[in-house]
Coordinates of C-alpha atoms in Angstrom, one line a residue:
X1 CA 0.0 0.0 0.0
X2 CA 1.3 3.4 -0.9
X3 CA 1.1 6.0 1.8
X4 CA 1.4 9.7 1.4
X5 CA 3.1 11.7 4.2
X6 CA 0.9 14.6 5.0
X7 CA 2.5 17.5 6.9
X8 CA 0.3 18.7 9.7
X9 CA -1.2 22.1 9.0
X10 CA 0.2 23.4 12.3
X11 CA 3.7 22.8 10.9
X12 CA 3.0 23.8 7.3
X13 CA 1.4 27.2 8.1
X14 CA 4.4 28.7 9.8
X15 CA 6.7 27.6 7.0
X16 CA 4.5 29.2 4.4
X17 CA 4.3 32.4 6.5
X18 CA 8.1 32.6 6.8
X19 CA 8.6 32.0 3.1
X20 CA 6.1 34.8 2.3
X21 CA 7.8 37.1 4.7
X22 CA 11.3 36.2 3.4
X23 CA 10.4 37.0 -0.2
X24 CA 8.2 40.0 0.3
X25 CA 9.3 41.9 3.3
X26 CA 11.8 44.7 2.5
X27 CA 14.6 45.4 4.9
X28 CA 16.4 48.7 5.6
X29 CA 19.8 47.6 4.1
X30 CA 21.6 47.8 0.8
X31 CA 24.1 45.3 -0.6
X32 CA 27.5 46.6 -1.7
X33 CA 29.6 44.7 -4.1
X34 CA 31.9 44.8 -7.2
X35 CA 30.5 47.2 -9.7
X36 CA 31.2 47.8 -13.4
X37 CA 34.8 48.7 -14.5
X38 CA 35.8 51.0 -17.4
X39 CA 39.1 51.2 -19.3
X40 CA 39.6 54.9 -19.4
X41 CA 41.9 54.5 -22.4
X42 CA 39.2 52.6 -24.3
X43 CA 35.6 53.0 -25.6
X44 CA 32.1 52.4 -24.4
X45 CA 29.6 51.6 -27.1
X46 CA 32.0 53.0 -29.7
X47 CA 32.6 56.3 -27.9
X48 CA 36.0 57.0 -26.3
X49 CA 35.7 57.3 -22.5
X50 CA 38.0 60.3 -22.7
X51 CA 38.1 62.2 -26.0
X52 CA 40.5 64.9 -27.1
X53 CA 39.3 67.4 -29.7
X54 CA 41.7 69.8 -31.3
X55 CA 44.8 67.7 -30.9
X56 CA 45.9 64.2 -32.0
X57 CA 46.1 61.9 -28.9
X58 CA 49.3 59.9 -28.4
X59 CA 48.7 56.1 -29.1
X60 CA 48.0 54.1 -25.9
X61 CA 48.3 50.5 -25.0
X62 CA 47.3 48.3 -22.1
X63 CA 44.5 49.5 -19.7
X64 CA 43.9 52.1 -17.1
X65 CA 40.8 50.8 -15.4
X66 CA 38.5 52.8 -13.1
X67 CA 36.5 50.6 -10.7
X68 CA 33.2 51.2 -9.0
X69 CA 31.0 49.8 -6.2
X70 CA 27.6 48.3 -7.1
X71 CA 24.7 49.2 -4.8
X72 CA 21.6 46.9 -4.7
X73 CA 18.6 48.5 -3.0
X74 CA 15.1 47.4 -2.0
X75 CA 16.3 44.1 -0.7
X76 CA 13.9 41.4 0.6
X77 CA 14.8 39.5 3.7
X78 CA 15.8 36.5 1.5
X79 CA 18.0 38.6 -0.7
X80 CA 19.7 40.1 2.3
X81 CA 20.5 36.7 3.7
X82 CA 21.8 35.4 0.4
X83 CA 24.0 38.5 -0.1
X84 CA 25.5 38.1 3.4
X85 CA 25.9 34.3 3.0
X86 CA 27.7 34.6 -0.4
X87 CA 30.6 36.5 1.0
X88 CA 30.8 38.6 -2.2
X89 CA 28.7 41.4 -0.9
X90 CA 28.7 43.6 2.2
X91 CA 25.6 45.0 3.9
X92 CA 25.1 48.5 5.0
X93 CA 22.2 50.4 6.6
X94 CA 20.2 52.0 3.8
X95 CA 20.4 55.4 5.4
X96 CA 24.2 55.5 5.0
X97 CA 23.7 55.5 1.2
X98 CA 20.2 57.1 1.0
X99 CA 19.8 59.5 3.9
X100 CA 16.1 59.8 5.0
X101 CA 16.3 63.6 4.6
X102 CA 17.0 63.3 0.9
X103 CA 15.2 61.6 -2.0
X104 CA 16.9 58.9 -4.1
X105 CA 16.9 61.4 -7.0
X106 CA 18.6 64.0 -4.8
X107 CA 21.3 61.5 -3.8
X108 CA 21.8 60.5 -7.5
X109 CA 22.1 64.2 -8.5
X110 CA 24.7 64.8 -5.8
X111 CA 26.7 61.8 -7.0
X112 CA 26.6 63.0 -10.5
X113 CA 27.8 66.5 -9.4
X114 CA 30.7 64.9 -7.6
X115 CA 31.5 62.9 -10.7
X116 CA 31.5 66.0 -12.8
X117 CA 33.8 67.8 -10.3
X118 CA 36.2 64.8 -10.4
X119 CA 36.4 65.1 -14.2
X120 CA 37.3 68.8 -14.0
X121 CA 39.9 68.2 -11.3
X122 CA 41.3 65.3 -13.2
X123 CA 41.8 67.4 -16.3
X124 CA 43.4 70.2 -14.3
X125 CA 45.7 67.9 -12.4
X126 CA 46.9 66.4 -15.7
X127 CA 47.5 69.8 -17.3
X128 CA 49.4 71.0 -14.3
X129 CA 51.5 67.8 -14.3
X130 CA 52.3 68.4 -18.0
X131 CA 53.1 72.1 -17.4
X132 CA 50.3 73.2 -19.7
X133 CA 48.8 76.7 -19.2
X134 CA 46.0 77.0 -16.7
X135 CA 44.7 80.4 -15.5
X136 CA 43.8 80.9 -11.9
X137 CA 41.3 83.7 -11.2
X138 CA 39.1 85.1 -8.4
X139 CA 35.7 83.7 -9.1
X140 CA 33.8 85.6 -6.4
X141 CA 34.4 87.8 -3.4
X142 CA 32.0 87.4 -0.4
X143 CA 30.3 90.4 1.2
X144 CA 31.9 91.8 4.3
X145 CA 35.0 89.6 3.9
X146 CA 38.6 90.6 4.4
X147 CA 39.1 90.8 0.6
X148 CA 35.9 92.8 -0.1
X149 CA 36.6 96.0 -2.2
X150 CA 40.3 94.9 -2.5
X151 CA 40.2 91.9 -4.8
X152 CA 37.8 91.7 -7.7
X153 CA 36.0 89.0 -9.6
X154 CA 38.2 88.2 -12.6
X155 CA 41.5 89.1 -11.1
X156 CA 44.2 86.7 -12.2
X157 CA 46.0 85.4 -9.2
X158 CA 49.8 85.3 -9.7
X159 CA 51.3 85.0 -6.2
X160 CA 50.4 84.9 -2.5
X161 CA 52.8 86.3 0.0
X162 CA 55.4 86.6 -2.7
X163 CA 55.2 82.9 -3.7
X164 CA 54.0 82.0 -7.2
X165 CA 50.7 80.0 -7.2
X166 CA 48.9 78.2 -10.0
X167 CA 46.2 76.2 -8.2
X168 CA 43.3 76.8 -6.0
X169 CA 44.7 74.5 -3.4
X170 CA 48.0 76.5 -3.2
X171 CA 46.0 79.7 -2.6
X172 CA 43.9 78.0 0.2
X173 CA 47.0 76.6 1.9
X174 CA 49.0 79.8 1.7
X175 CA 46.1 81.9 3.1
X176 CA 45.3 79.2 5.8
X177 CA 48.9 79.2 7.0
X178 CA 48.8 83.0 7.5
X179 CA 48.1 84.2 11.0
X180 CA 44.7 86.0 11.2
X181 CA 45.2 89.8 11.7
X182 CA 48.4 90.0 9.7
X183 CA 48.8 91.5 6.2
X184 CA 49.2 89.3 3.2
X185 CA 50.2 90.5 -0.3
X186 CA 48.2 89.1 -3.2
X187 CA 49.7 89.7 -6.6
X188 CA 47.1 89.8 -9.3
X189 CA 46.8 90.8 -12.9
X190 CA 44.0 93.3 -13.4
X191 CA 43.1 95.0 -16.7
X192 CA 46.4 94.0 -18.2
X193 CA 48.5 95.4 -15.3
X194 CA 50.2 93.6 -12.4
X195 CA 49.2 94.8 -9.0
X196 CA 50.2 93.9 -5.4
X197 CA 47.2 94.1 -3.2
X198 CA 47.7 93.9 0.6
X199 CA 44.9 92.2 2.5
X200 CA 44.5 91.9 6.3
X201 CA 43.7 88.3 6.8
X202 CA 40.6 87.3 8.8
X203 CA 39.8 84.2 10.8
X204 CA 38.4 81.2 8.9
X205 CA 34.9 80.4 9.9
X206 CA 34.9 77.4 12.1
X207 CA 38.7 77.4 12.4
X208 CA 39.9 80.7 13.9
X209 CA 43.5 79.6 13.8
X210 CA 43.5 79.6 10.0
X211 CA 43.6 82.6 7.7
X212 CA 40.7 83.6 5.6
X213 CA 40.2 86.0 2.6
X214 CA 36.6 85.3 1.7
X215 CA 37.2 84.6 -2.0
X216 CA 36.4 81.7 -4.3
X217 CA 38.8 80.8 -7.1
X218 CA 38.5 79.0 -10.4
X219 CA 41.1 77.4 -12.7
X220 CA 40.5 77.6 -16.5
X221 CA 42.6 75.6 -19.0
X222 CA 44.2 77.8 -21.7
X223 CA 45.0 75.0 -24.2
X224 CA 44.0 74.7 -27.9
X225 CA 42.0 71.5 -27.3
X226 CA 39.2 70.2 -25.2
X227 CA 38.9 67.2 -23.0
X228 CA 35.6 65.4 -22.9
X229 CA 34.5 62.6 -20.5
X230 CA 31.8 60.4 -21.9
X231 CA 30.7 58.0 -19.1
X232 CA 27.1 58.2 -18.2
X233 CA 25.2 56.9 -15.1
X234 CA 28.3 56.8 -12.9
X235 CA 28.5 58.9 -9.8
X236 CA 30.9 59.9 -7.0
X237 CA 34.4 61.4 -7.0
X238 CA 36.6 58.2 -7.0
X239 CA 37.4 58.1 -10.7
X240 CA 39.6 61.2 -10.5
X241 CA 43.0 59.5 -10.3
X242 CA 42.3 57.1 -13.2
X243 CA 40.8 59.8 -15.4
X244 CA 43.9 62.1 -14.7
X245 CA 46.3 59.3 -15.6
X246 CA 44.4 58.6 -18.9
X247 CA 44.5 62.3 -19.8
X248 CA 48.3 62.4 -19.2
X249 CA 48.8 59.2 -21.2
X250 CA 46.9 60.6 -24.2
X251 CA 48.8 63.9 -24.1
X252 CA 52.3 62.5 -23.6
X253 CA 54.5 60.1 -25.5
X254 CA 54.9 56.5 -24.3
X255 CA 52.5 54.3 -22.2
X256 CA 52.2 55.2 -18.5
X257 CA 51.2 51.6 -17.8
X258 CA 54.0 50.0 -19.9
X259 CA 51.3 48.1 -21.8
X260 CA 50.0 46.4 -18.6
X261 CA 46.5 46.0 -17.2
X262 CA 46.4 48.6 -14.4
X263 CA 43.3 49.3 -12.3
X264 CA 42.8 51.8 -9.5
X265 CA 40.7 54.3 -7.6
X266 CA 41.1 57.6 -5.7
X267 CA 39.8 61.1 -5.7
X268 CA 42.1 63.9 -7.0
X269 CA 42.3 67.6 -6.7
X270 CA 43.8 70.0 -9.2
X271 CA 47.1 69.9 -7.2
X272 CA 47.3 66.2 -8.1
X273 CA 46.8 65.1 -4.5
X274 CA 45.1 61.6 -4.3
X275 CA 42.4 61.1 -1.6
X276 CA 40.7 58.1 -0.1
X277 CA 37.5 56.5 -1.2
X278 CA 35.0 53.9 0.0
X279 CA 34.4 50.3 -1.0
X280 CA 38.0 49.5 -1.8
X281 CA 37.7 45.7 -1.2
X282 CA 34.8 45.5 -3.7
X283 CA 36.8 47.5 -6.3
X284 CA 39.7 45.1 -5.8
X285 CA 37.4 42.1 -6.5
X286 CA 36.2 43.8 -9.7
X287 CA 39.7 44.5 -10.7
X288 CA 40.9 40.9 -10.1
X289 CA 38.0 39.5 -12.1
X290 CA 38.8 41.8 -14.9
X291 CA 42.4 40.6 -15.1
X292 CA 44.3 43.5 -13.4
X293 CA 48.0 43.1 -12.7
X294 CA 48.4 46.2 -10.6
X295 CA 46.0 48.2 -8.5
X296 CA 46.6 51.9 -7.5
X297 CA 45.5 52.3 -3.9
X298 CA 45.2 55.7 -2.1
X299 CA 47.6 55.7 0.9
X300 CA 44.7 56.1 3.4
X301 CA 43.0 53.0 2.0
X302 CA 46.0 50.7 2.2
X303 CA 45.1 49.0 5.5
X304 CA 41.6 48.2 4.3
X305 CA 42.9 47.1 0.9
X306 CA 45.2 44.6 2.6
X307 CA 42.3 43.0 4.4
X308 CA 40.8 42.0 1.1
X309 CA 43.7 41.9 -1.2
X310 CA 43.2 39.3 -4.0
X311 CA 46.0 37.0 -5.0
X312 CA 48.0 38.0 -8.1
X313 CA 47.2 41.8 -7.9
X314 CA 50.0 44.0 -6.8
X315 CA 48.8 46.9 -4.6
X316 CA 50.7 50.2 -5.3
X317 CA 50.3 52.9 -2.7
X318 CA 49.8 56.4 -4.2
X319 CA 49.5 59.8 -2.7
X320 CA 49.9 62.1 -5.7
X321 CA 49.4 61.9 -9.5
X322 CA 53.1 62.4 -10.0
X323 CA 53.8 59.6 -7.5
X324 CA 51.4 57.3 -9.3
X325 CA 53.1 58.0 -12.7
X326 CA 56.6 57.4 -11.2
X327 CA 55.4 54.2 -9.5
X328 CA 53.9 52.8 -12.8
X329 CA 57.1 53.6 -14.7
X330 CA 59.1 51.7 -12.1
X331 CA 57.0 48.6 -11.6
X332 CA 56.2 48.1 -15.3
X333 CA 59.9 48.0 -16.0
X334 CA 60.6 45.5 -13.2
X335 CA 61.6 48.0 -10.5
X336 CA 60.3 48.9 -7.1
X337 CA 57.5 51.2 -6.0
X338 CA 55.7 52.0 -2.7
X339 CA 53.2 49.2 -1.9
X340 CA 50.6 48.6 0.7
X341 CA 52.5 45.5 2.1

């Protein structure tokens, strides 16, 4: 006689309820994991990631790959468990990525604004490294500030305290290092004439030990070509270093990567200073899966990178654009370079 086993309803019902909950209840977490990668020397859908118009780019070889972190939102309880169990993804409270005071569209817009700023900074850092002309000007002067009625919008800034400056960061540091209440000479070009304008430095709001002028500055490339960045639907500031390296590579002879597959990440300012980013372990995973031989790691991310370093990928510690270029020249020719080890 065939017998069918019948599960008692008292046992079956809780199982069904748990299954329904697991696949339908949303949890306040997001999954973070390896995101898409892009060769900044290559194309996406037939369009160069970085395009030069008005000059012939130098031929490039190998890859300079920017890495990203993928974010999966609107997770069910079951998806959350699977993401955690896989070991490939990390979980973070949703409010860390999408603050409750801002809509998802507002977060996306802010990410895109950061990305656009990283493109501008990357271009400027590359041009400064290559000693190409960039004009530094006063973009605005605040009301009732130390520089009000002394400096003017459009003034070209040549020197601060007698020291030549060419970047916004150099101005900020020079002013910040000046004791509040003391006079500081700002050399500008105005209406075709050079002038030395003494300004009594004020206290920086929120940091009274630092000097403050109350001006905003802007840097404008003065080159006979344009640089266009053609990646869409990518946000955040962490592509800056790889973008800057690609611009330098396209505007200078030889291959910065020695023909190797190099990946990396890091913010950059117009001075060429490389800053830390988030999600380094996920970016390393994406780089390894893409075949990277070397990975450029911002110095402040080295400890975290070592905790998830994949086999076969050499971690190169970088602090500046110039340092990254020097390190690549060394390691791709068989030499040494600063590493995270």
